[in-house]
PDB file of C-alpha atoms in Angstrom:
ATOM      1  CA  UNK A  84      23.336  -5.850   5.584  1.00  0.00           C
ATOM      2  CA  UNK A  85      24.293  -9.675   5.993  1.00  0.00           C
ATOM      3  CA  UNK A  86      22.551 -12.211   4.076  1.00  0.00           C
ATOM      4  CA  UNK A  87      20.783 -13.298   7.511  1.00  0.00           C
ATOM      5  CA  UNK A  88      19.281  -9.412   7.859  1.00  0.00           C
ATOM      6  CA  UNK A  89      18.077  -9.990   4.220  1.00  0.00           C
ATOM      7  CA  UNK A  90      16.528 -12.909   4.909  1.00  0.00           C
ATOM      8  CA  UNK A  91      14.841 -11.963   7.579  1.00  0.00           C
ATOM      9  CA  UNK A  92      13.486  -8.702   6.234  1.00  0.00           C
ATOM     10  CA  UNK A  93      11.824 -10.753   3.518  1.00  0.00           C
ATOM     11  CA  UNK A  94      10.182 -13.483   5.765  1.00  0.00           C
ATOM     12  CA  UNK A  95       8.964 -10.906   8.028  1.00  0.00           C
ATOM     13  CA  UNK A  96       7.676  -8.638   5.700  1.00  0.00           C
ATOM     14  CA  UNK A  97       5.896 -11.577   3.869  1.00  0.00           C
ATOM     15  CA  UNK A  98       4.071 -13.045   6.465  1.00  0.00           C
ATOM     16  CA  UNK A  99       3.188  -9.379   7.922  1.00  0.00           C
ATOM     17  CA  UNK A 100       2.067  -8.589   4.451  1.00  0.00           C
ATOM     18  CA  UNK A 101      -0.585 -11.902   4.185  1.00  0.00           C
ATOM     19  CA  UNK A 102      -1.913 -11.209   7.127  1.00  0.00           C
ATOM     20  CA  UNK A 103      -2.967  -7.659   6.790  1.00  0.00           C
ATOM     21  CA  UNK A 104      -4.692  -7.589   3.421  1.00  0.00           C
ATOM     22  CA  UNK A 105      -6.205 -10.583   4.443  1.00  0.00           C
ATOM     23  CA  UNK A 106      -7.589  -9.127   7.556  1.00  0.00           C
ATOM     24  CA  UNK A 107      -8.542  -5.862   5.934  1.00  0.00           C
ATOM     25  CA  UNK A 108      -9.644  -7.222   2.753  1.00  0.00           C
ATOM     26  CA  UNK A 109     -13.434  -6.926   2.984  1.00  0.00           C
ATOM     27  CA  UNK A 110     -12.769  -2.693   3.998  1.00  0.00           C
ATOM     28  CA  UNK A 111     -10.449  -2.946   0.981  1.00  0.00           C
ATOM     29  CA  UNK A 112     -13.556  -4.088  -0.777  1.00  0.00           C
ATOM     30  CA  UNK A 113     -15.959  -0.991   0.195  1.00  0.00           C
ATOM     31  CA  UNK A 114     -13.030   1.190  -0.674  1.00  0.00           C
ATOM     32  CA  UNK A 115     -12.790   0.460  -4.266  1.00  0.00           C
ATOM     33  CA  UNK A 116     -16.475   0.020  -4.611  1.00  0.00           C
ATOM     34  CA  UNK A 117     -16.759   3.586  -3.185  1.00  0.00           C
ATOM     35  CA  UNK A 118     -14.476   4.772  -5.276  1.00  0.00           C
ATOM     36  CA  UNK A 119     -15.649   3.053  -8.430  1.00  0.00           C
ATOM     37  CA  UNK A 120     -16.951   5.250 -11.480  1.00  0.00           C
ATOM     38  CA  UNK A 121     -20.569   2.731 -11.749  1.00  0.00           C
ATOM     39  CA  UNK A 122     -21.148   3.757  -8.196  1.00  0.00           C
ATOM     40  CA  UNK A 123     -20.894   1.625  -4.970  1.00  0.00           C
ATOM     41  CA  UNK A 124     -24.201  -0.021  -5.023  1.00  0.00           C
ATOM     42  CA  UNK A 125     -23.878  -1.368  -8.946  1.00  0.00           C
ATOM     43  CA  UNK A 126     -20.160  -2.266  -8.358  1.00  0.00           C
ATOM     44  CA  UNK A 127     -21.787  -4.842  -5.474  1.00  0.00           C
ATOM     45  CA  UNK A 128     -22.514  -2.988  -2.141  1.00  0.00           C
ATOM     46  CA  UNK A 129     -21.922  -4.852   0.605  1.00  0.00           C
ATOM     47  CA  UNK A 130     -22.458  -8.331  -1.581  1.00  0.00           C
ATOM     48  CA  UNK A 131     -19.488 -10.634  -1.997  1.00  0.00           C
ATOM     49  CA  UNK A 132     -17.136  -9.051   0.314  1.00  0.00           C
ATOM     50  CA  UNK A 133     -14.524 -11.135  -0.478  1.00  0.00           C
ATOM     51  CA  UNK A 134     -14.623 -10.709  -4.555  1.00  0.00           C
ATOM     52  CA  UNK A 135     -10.811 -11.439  -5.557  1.00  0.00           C
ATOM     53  CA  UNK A 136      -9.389 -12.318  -1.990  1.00  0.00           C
ATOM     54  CA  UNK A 137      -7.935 -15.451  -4.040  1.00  0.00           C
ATOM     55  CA  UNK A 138      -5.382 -12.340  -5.782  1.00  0.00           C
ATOM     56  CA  UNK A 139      -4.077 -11.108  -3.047  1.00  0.00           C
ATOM     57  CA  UNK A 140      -3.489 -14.119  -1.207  1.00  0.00           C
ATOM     58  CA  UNK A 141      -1.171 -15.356  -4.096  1.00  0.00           C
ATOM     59  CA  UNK A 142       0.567 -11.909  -4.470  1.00  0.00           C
ATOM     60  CA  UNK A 143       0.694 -10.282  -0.991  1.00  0.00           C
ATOM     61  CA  UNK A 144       3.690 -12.360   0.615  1.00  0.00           C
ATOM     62  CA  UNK A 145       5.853 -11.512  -2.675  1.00  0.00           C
ATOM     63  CA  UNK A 146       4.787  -7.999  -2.895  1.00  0.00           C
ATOM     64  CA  UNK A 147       5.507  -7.055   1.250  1.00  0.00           C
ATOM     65  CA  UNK A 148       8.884  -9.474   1.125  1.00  0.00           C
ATOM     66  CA  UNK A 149      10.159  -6.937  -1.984  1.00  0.00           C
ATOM     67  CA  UNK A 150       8.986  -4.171  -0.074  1.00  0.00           C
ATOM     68  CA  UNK A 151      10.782  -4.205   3.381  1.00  0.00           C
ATOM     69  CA  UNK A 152      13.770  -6.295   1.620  1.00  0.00           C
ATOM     70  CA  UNK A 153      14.580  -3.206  -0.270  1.00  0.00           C
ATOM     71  CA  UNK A 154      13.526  -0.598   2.399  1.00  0.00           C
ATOM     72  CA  UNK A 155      15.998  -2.649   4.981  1.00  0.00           C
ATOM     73  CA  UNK A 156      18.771  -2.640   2.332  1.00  0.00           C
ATOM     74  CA  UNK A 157      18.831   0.555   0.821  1.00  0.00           C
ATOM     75  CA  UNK A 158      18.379   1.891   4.587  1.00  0.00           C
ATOM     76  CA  UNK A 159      21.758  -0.181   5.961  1.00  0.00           C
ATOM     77  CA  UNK A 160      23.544   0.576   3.067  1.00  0.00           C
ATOM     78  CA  UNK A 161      22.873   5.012   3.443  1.00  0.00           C
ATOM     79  CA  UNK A 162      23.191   4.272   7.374  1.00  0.00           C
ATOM     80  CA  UNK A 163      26.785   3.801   7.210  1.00  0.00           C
ATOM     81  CA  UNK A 164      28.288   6.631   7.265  1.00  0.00           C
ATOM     82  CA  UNK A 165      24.966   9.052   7.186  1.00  0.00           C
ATOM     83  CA  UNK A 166      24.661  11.668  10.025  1.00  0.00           C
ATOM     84  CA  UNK A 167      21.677  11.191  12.115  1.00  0.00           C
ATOM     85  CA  UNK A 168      20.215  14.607  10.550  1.00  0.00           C
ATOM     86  CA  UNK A 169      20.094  12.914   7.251  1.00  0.00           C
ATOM     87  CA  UNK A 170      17.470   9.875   8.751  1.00  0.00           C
ATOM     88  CA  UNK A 171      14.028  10.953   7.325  1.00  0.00           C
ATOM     89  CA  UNK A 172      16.113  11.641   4.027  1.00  0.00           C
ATOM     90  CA  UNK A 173      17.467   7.794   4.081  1.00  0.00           C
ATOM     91  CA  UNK A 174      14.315   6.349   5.286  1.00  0.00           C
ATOM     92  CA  UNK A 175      12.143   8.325   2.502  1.00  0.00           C
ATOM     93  CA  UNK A 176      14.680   7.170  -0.059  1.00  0.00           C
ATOM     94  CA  UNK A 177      14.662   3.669   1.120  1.00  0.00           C
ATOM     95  CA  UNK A 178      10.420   3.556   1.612  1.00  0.00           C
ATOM     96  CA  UNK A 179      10.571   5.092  -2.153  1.00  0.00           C
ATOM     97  CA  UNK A 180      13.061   2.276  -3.718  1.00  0.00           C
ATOM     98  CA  UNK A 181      10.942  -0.397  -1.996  1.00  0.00           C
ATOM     99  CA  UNK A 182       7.952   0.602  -3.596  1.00  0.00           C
ATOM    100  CA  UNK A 183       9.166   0.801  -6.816  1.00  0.00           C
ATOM    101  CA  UNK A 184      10.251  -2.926  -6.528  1.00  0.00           C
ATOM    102  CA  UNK A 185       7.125  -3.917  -4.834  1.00  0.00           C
ATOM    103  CA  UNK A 186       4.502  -2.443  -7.348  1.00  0.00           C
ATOM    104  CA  UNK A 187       6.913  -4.879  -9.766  1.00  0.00           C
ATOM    105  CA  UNK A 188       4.389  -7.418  -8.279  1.00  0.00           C
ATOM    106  CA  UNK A 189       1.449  -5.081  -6.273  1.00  0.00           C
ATOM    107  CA  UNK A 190       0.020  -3.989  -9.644  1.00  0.00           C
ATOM    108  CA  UNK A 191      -0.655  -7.041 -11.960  1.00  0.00           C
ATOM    109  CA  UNK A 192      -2.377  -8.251  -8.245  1.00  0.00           C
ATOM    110  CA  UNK A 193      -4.203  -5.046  -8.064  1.00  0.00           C
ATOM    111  CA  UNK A 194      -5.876  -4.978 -10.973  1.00  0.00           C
ATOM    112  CA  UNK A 195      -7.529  -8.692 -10.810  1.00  0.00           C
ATOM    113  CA  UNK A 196      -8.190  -7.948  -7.349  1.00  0.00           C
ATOM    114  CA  UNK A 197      -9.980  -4.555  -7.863  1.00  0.00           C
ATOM    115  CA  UNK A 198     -11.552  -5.813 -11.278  1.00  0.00           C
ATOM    116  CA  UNK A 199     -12.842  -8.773  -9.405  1.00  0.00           C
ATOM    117  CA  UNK A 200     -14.442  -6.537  -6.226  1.00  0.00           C
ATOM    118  CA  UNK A 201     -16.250  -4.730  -8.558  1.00  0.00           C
ATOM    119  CA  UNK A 202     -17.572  -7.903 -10.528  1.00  0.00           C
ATOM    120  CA  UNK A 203     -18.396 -10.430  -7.411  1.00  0.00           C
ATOM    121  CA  UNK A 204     -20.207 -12.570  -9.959  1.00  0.00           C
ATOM    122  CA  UNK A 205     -16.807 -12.857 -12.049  1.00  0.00           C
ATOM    123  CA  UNK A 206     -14.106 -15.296 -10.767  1.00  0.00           C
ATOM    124  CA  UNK A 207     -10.328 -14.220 -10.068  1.00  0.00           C
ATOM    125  CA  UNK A 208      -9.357 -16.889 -12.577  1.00  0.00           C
ATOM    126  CA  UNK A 209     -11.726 -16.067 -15.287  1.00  0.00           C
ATOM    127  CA  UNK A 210     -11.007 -11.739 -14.889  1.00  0.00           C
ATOM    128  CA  UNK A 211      -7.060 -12.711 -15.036  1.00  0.00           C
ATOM    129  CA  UNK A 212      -7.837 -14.759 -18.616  1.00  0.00           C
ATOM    130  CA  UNK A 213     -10.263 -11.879 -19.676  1.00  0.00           C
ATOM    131  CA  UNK A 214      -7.510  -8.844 -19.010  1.00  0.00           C
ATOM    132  CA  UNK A 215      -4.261 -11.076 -20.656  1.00  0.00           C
ATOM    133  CA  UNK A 216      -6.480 -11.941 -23.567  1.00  0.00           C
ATOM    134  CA  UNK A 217      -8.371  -8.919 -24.272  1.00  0.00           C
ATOM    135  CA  UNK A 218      -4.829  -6.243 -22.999  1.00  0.00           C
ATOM    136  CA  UNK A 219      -2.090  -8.601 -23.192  1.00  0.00           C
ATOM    137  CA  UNK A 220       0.319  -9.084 -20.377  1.00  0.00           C
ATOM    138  CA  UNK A 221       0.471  -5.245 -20.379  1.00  0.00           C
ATOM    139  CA  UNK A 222      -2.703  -5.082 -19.217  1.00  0.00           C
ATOM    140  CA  UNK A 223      -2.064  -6.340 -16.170  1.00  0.00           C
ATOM    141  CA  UNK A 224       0.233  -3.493 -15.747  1.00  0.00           C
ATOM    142  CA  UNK A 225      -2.525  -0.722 -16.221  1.00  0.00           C
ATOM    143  CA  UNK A 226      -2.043   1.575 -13.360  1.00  0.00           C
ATOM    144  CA  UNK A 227       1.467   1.032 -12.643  1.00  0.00           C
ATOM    145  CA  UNK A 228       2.736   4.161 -13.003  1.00  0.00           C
ATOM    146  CA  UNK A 229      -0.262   5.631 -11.210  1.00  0.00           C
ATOM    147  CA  UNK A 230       0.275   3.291  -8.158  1.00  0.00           C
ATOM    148  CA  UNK A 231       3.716   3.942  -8.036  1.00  0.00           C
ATOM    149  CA  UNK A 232       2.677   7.726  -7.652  1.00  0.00           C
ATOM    150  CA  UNK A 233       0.601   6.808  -5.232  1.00  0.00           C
ATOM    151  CA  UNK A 234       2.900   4.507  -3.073  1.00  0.00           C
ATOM    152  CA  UNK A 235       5.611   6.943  -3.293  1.00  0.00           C
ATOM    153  CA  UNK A 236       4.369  10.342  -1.674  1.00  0.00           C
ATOM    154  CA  UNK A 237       2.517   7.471   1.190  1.00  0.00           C
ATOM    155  CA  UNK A 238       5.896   6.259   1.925  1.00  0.00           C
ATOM    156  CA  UNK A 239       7.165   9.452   1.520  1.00  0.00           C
ATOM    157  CA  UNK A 240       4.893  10.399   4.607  1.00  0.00           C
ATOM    158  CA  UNK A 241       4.289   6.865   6.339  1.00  0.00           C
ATOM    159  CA  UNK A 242       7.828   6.048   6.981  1.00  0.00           C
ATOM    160  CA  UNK A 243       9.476   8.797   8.273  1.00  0.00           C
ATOM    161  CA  UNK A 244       7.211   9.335  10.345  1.00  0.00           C
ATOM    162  CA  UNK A 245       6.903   6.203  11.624  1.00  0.00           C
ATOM    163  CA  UNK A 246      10.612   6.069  12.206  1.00  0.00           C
ATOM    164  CA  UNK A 247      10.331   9.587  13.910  1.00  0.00           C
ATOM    165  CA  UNK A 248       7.586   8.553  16.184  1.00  0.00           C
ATOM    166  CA  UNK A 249       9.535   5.395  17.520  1.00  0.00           C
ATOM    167  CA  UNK A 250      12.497   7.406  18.015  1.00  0.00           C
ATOM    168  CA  UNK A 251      11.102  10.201  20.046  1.00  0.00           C
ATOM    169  CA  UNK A 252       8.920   7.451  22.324  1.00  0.00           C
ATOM    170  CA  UNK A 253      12.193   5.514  22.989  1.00  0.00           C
ATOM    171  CA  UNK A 254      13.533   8.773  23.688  1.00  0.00           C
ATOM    172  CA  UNK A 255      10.932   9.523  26.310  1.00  0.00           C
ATOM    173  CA  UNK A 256      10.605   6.628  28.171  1.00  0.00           C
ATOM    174  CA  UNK A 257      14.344   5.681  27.986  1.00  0.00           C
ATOM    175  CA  UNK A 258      14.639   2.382  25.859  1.00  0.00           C
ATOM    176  CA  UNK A 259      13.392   1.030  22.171  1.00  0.00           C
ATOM    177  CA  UNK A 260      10.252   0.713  21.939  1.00  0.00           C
ATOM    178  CA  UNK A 261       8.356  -2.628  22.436  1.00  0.00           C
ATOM    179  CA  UNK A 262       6.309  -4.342  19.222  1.00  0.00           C
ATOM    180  CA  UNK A 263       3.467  -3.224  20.585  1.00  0.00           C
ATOM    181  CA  UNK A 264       4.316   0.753  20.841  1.00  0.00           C
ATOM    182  CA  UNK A 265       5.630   0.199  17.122  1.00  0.00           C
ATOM    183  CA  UNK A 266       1.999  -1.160  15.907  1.00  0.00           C
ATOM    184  CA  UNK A 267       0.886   2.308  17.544  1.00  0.00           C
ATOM    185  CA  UNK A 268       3.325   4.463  15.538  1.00  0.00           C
ATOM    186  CA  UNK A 269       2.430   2.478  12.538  1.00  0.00           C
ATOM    187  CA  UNK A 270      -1.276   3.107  12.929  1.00  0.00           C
ATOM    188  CA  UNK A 271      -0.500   6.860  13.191  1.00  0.00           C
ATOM    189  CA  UNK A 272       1.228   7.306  10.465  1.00  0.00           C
ATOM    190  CA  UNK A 273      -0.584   5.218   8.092  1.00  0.00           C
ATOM    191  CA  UNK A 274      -3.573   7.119   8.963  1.00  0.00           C
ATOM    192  CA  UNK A 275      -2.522  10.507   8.148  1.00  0.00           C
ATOM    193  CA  UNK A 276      -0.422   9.290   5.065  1.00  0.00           C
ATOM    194  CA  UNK A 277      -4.169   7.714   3.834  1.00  0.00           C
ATOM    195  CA  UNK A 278      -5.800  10.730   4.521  1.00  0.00           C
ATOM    196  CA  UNK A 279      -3.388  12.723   2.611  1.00  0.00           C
ATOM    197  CA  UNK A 280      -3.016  10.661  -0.733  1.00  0.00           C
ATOM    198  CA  UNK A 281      -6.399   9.571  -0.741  1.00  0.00           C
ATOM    199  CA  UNK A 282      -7.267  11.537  -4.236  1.00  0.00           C
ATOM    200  CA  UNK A 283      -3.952   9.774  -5.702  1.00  0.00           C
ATOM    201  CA  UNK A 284      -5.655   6.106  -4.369  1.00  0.00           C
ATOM    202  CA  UNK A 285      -8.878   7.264  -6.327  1.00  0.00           C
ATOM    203  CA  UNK A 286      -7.136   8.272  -9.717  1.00  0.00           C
ATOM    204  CA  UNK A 287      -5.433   4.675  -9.354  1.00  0.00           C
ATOM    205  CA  UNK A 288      -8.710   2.989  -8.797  1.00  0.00           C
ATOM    206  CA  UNK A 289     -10.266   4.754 -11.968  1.00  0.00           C
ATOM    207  CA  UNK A 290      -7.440   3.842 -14.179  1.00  0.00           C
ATOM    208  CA  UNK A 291      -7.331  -0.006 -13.125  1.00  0.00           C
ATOM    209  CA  UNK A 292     -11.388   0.058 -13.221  1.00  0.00           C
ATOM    210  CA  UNK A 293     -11.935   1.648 -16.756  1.00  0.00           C
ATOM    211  CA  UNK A 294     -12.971   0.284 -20.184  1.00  0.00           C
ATOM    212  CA  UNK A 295     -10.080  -0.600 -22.340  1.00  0.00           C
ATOM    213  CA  UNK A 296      -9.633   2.440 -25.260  1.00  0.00           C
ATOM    214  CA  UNK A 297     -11.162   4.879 -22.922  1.00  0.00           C
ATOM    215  CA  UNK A 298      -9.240   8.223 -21.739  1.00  0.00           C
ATOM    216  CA  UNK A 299      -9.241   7.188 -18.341  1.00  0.00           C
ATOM    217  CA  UNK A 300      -8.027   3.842 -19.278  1.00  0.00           C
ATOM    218  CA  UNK A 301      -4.333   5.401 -20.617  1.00  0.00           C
ATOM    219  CA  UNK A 302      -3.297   6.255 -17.041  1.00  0.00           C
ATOM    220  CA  UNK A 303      -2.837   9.674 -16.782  1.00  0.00           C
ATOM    221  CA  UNK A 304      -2.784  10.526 -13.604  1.00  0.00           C
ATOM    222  CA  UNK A 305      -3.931  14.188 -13.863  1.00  0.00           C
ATOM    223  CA  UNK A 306      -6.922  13.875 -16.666  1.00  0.00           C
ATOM    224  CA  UNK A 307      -8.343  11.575 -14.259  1.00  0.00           C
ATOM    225  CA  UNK A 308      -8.233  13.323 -11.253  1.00  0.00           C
ATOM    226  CA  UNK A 309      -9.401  16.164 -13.395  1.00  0.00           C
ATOM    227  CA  UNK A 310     -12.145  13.969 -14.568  1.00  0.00           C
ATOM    228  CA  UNK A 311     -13.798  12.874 -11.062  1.00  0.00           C
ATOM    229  CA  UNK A 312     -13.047  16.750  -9.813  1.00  0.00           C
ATOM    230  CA  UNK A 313     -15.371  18.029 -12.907  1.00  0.00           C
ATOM    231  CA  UNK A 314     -18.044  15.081 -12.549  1.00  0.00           C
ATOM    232  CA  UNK A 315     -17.601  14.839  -8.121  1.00  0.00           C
ATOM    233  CA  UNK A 316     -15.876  17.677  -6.663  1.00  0.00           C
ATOM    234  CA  UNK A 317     -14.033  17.580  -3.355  1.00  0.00           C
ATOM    235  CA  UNK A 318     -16.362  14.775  -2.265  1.00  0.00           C
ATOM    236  CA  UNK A 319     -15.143  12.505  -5.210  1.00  0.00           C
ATOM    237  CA  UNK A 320     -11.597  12.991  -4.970  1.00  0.00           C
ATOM    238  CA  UNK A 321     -11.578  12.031  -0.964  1.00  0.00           C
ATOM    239  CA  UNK A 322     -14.595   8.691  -2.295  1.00  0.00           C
ATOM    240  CA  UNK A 323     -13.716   5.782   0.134  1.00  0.00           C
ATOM    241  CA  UNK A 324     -11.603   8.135   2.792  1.00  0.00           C
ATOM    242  CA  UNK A 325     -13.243   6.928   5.922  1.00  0.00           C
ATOM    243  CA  UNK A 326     -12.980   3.206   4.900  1.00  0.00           C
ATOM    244  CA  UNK A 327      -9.231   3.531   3.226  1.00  0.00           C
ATOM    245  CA  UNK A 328      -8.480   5.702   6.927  1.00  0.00           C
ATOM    246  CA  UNK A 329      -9.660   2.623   8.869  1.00  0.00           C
ATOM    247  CA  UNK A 330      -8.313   0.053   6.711  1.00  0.00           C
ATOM    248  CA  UNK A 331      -4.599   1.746   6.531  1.00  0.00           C
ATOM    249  CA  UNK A 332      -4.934   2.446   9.661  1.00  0.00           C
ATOM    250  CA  UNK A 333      -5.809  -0.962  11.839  1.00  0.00           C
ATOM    251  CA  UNK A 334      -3.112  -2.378   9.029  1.00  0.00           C
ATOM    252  CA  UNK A 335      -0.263   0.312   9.670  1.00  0.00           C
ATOM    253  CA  UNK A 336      -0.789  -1.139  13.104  1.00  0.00           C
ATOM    254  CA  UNK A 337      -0.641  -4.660  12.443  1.00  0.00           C
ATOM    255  CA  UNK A 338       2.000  -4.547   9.170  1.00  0.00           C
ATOM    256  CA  UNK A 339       4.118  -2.928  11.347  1.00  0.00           C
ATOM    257  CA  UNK A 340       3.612  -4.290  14.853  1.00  0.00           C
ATOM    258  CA  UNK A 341       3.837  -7.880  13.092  1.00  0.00           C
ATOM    259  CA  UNK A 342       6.605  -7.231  10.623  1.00  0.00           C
ATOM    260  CA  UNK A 343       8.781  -5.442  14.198  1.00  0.00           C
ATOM    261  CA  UNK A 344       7.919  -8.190  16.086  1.00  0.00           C
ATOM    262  CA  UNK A 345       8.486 -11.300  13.831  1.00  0.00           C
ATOM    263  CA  UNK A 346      11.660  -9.544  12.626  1.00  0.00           C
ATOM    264  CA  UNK A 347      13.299  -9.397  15.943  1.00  0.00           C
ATOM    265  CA  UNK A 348      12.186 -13.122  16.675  1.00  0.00           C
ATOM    266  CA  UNK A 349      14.019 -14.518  14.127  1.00  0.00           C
ATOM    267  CA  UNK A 350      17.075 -11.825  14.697  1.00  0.00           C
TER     268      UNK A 350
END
């Protein structure tokens, strides 16, 4: 991969990146809220949508630039001399790497942003000076190794498959597929990798949202999905599905349609 290819994997990535989570922000916002442990209509409702937008508009170019550069390295670099065979191995290993990198950045954003949804009356500013001075810098990394577990087995599913899907319709119809049949692909397999790791999403939410000291709060994964299955059930584990569905979805679709599109513009 040339330094041009690099380059251009991190513009389009970046400016793919800004424009979904703006876009989707406000289902982003009913997600968490959903999924909160004070309950959706105490963490806001449907009041100040846009709680902690300022957060992600600061990290989300940074975060999707690490991402794809990363994915589009690691993936030239096994491509070389892989057989086509190995090409869901490379892409999972690539998708994997790039969120490891990305969550580098995703996470100290996450937690303002998610802290800040659930406290509309609270600025960004004021809940980023609250968490350094009350957790330290390492506060701002709560969650991290719970969103990396997260990110991992969604990549694990969302990129293959995407890949997959894009081969087998240029396959059928005879050519690579157009932006537009990408943003499809993309929508498909964000939506069943959402569905699938939606539990994962909720333990991450819980960790980010809970009082400093707690149990919950030292970000193990597994006490607190036990904790929502003994205090919610099923229907707790899968809180915020139909809104994290929609929101992954529409975004696979326009992440991926933009990030395909922009990318072979400036190619």
């Amino acid at each position: 991969m040339d330094r041009g290819d690099f380059l251009v994997s991190l513009t389009a990535g970046g400016l793919a990146g800004v424009c979904v989570d703006l876009i989707l922000f406000p289902l982003d916002t009913v997600k968490t809220r959903l999924q909160s442990p004070q309950g959706f209509k105490k963490a806001g409702g449907f009041r100040g949508i846009y709680a902690g937008v300022p957060s992600i508009a600061v990290g989300s170019f940074p975060n999707a630039a690490a991402f794809f550069a990363t994915y589009e390295f690691t993936k030239a670099t096994l491509h070389k001399d892989a057989s086509p065979y190995f090409s869901p191995f490379t892409h999972m290993l690539a998708a994997s790497l790039g969120e490891v990198v990305a969550c580098l950045i995703r996470v100290p954003s996450e937690v303002v942003k998610q802290r800040a949804q659930v406290s509309p009356s609270s600025s960004t500013l004021r809940i980023l000076s609250n968490t350094v001075c009350e957790e330290g810098i390492l506060g701002l990394y709560r969650g991290y190794k719970s969103t990396v577990l997260r990110e991992i087995p969604f990549s694990l599913v969302q990129f293959p498959l995407w890949e997959s899907l894009k081969d087998l319709w240029s396959w059928k119809q005879g050519h690579v597929v157009d932006s537009w049949q990408s943003a499809v692909c993309g929508a498909f397999a964000g939506g069943f990798a959402a569905a699938v790791t939606t539990p994962l999403d909720v333990a991450k939410t819980r960790i980010m949202l809970a009082k400093t000291g707690s149990r919950t709060a030292s970000g193990n994964v597994l006490s607190a999905l036990h904790q929502v299955w003994k205090t919610q059930g099923i229907p707790g584990l899968f809180a915020g599905v139909v809104p994290r569905i929609s929101a992954i979805s529409l975004g696979g679709f326009i992440f991926l349609g933009m990030y395909d599109k922009i990318r072979r513009l400036l190619l």
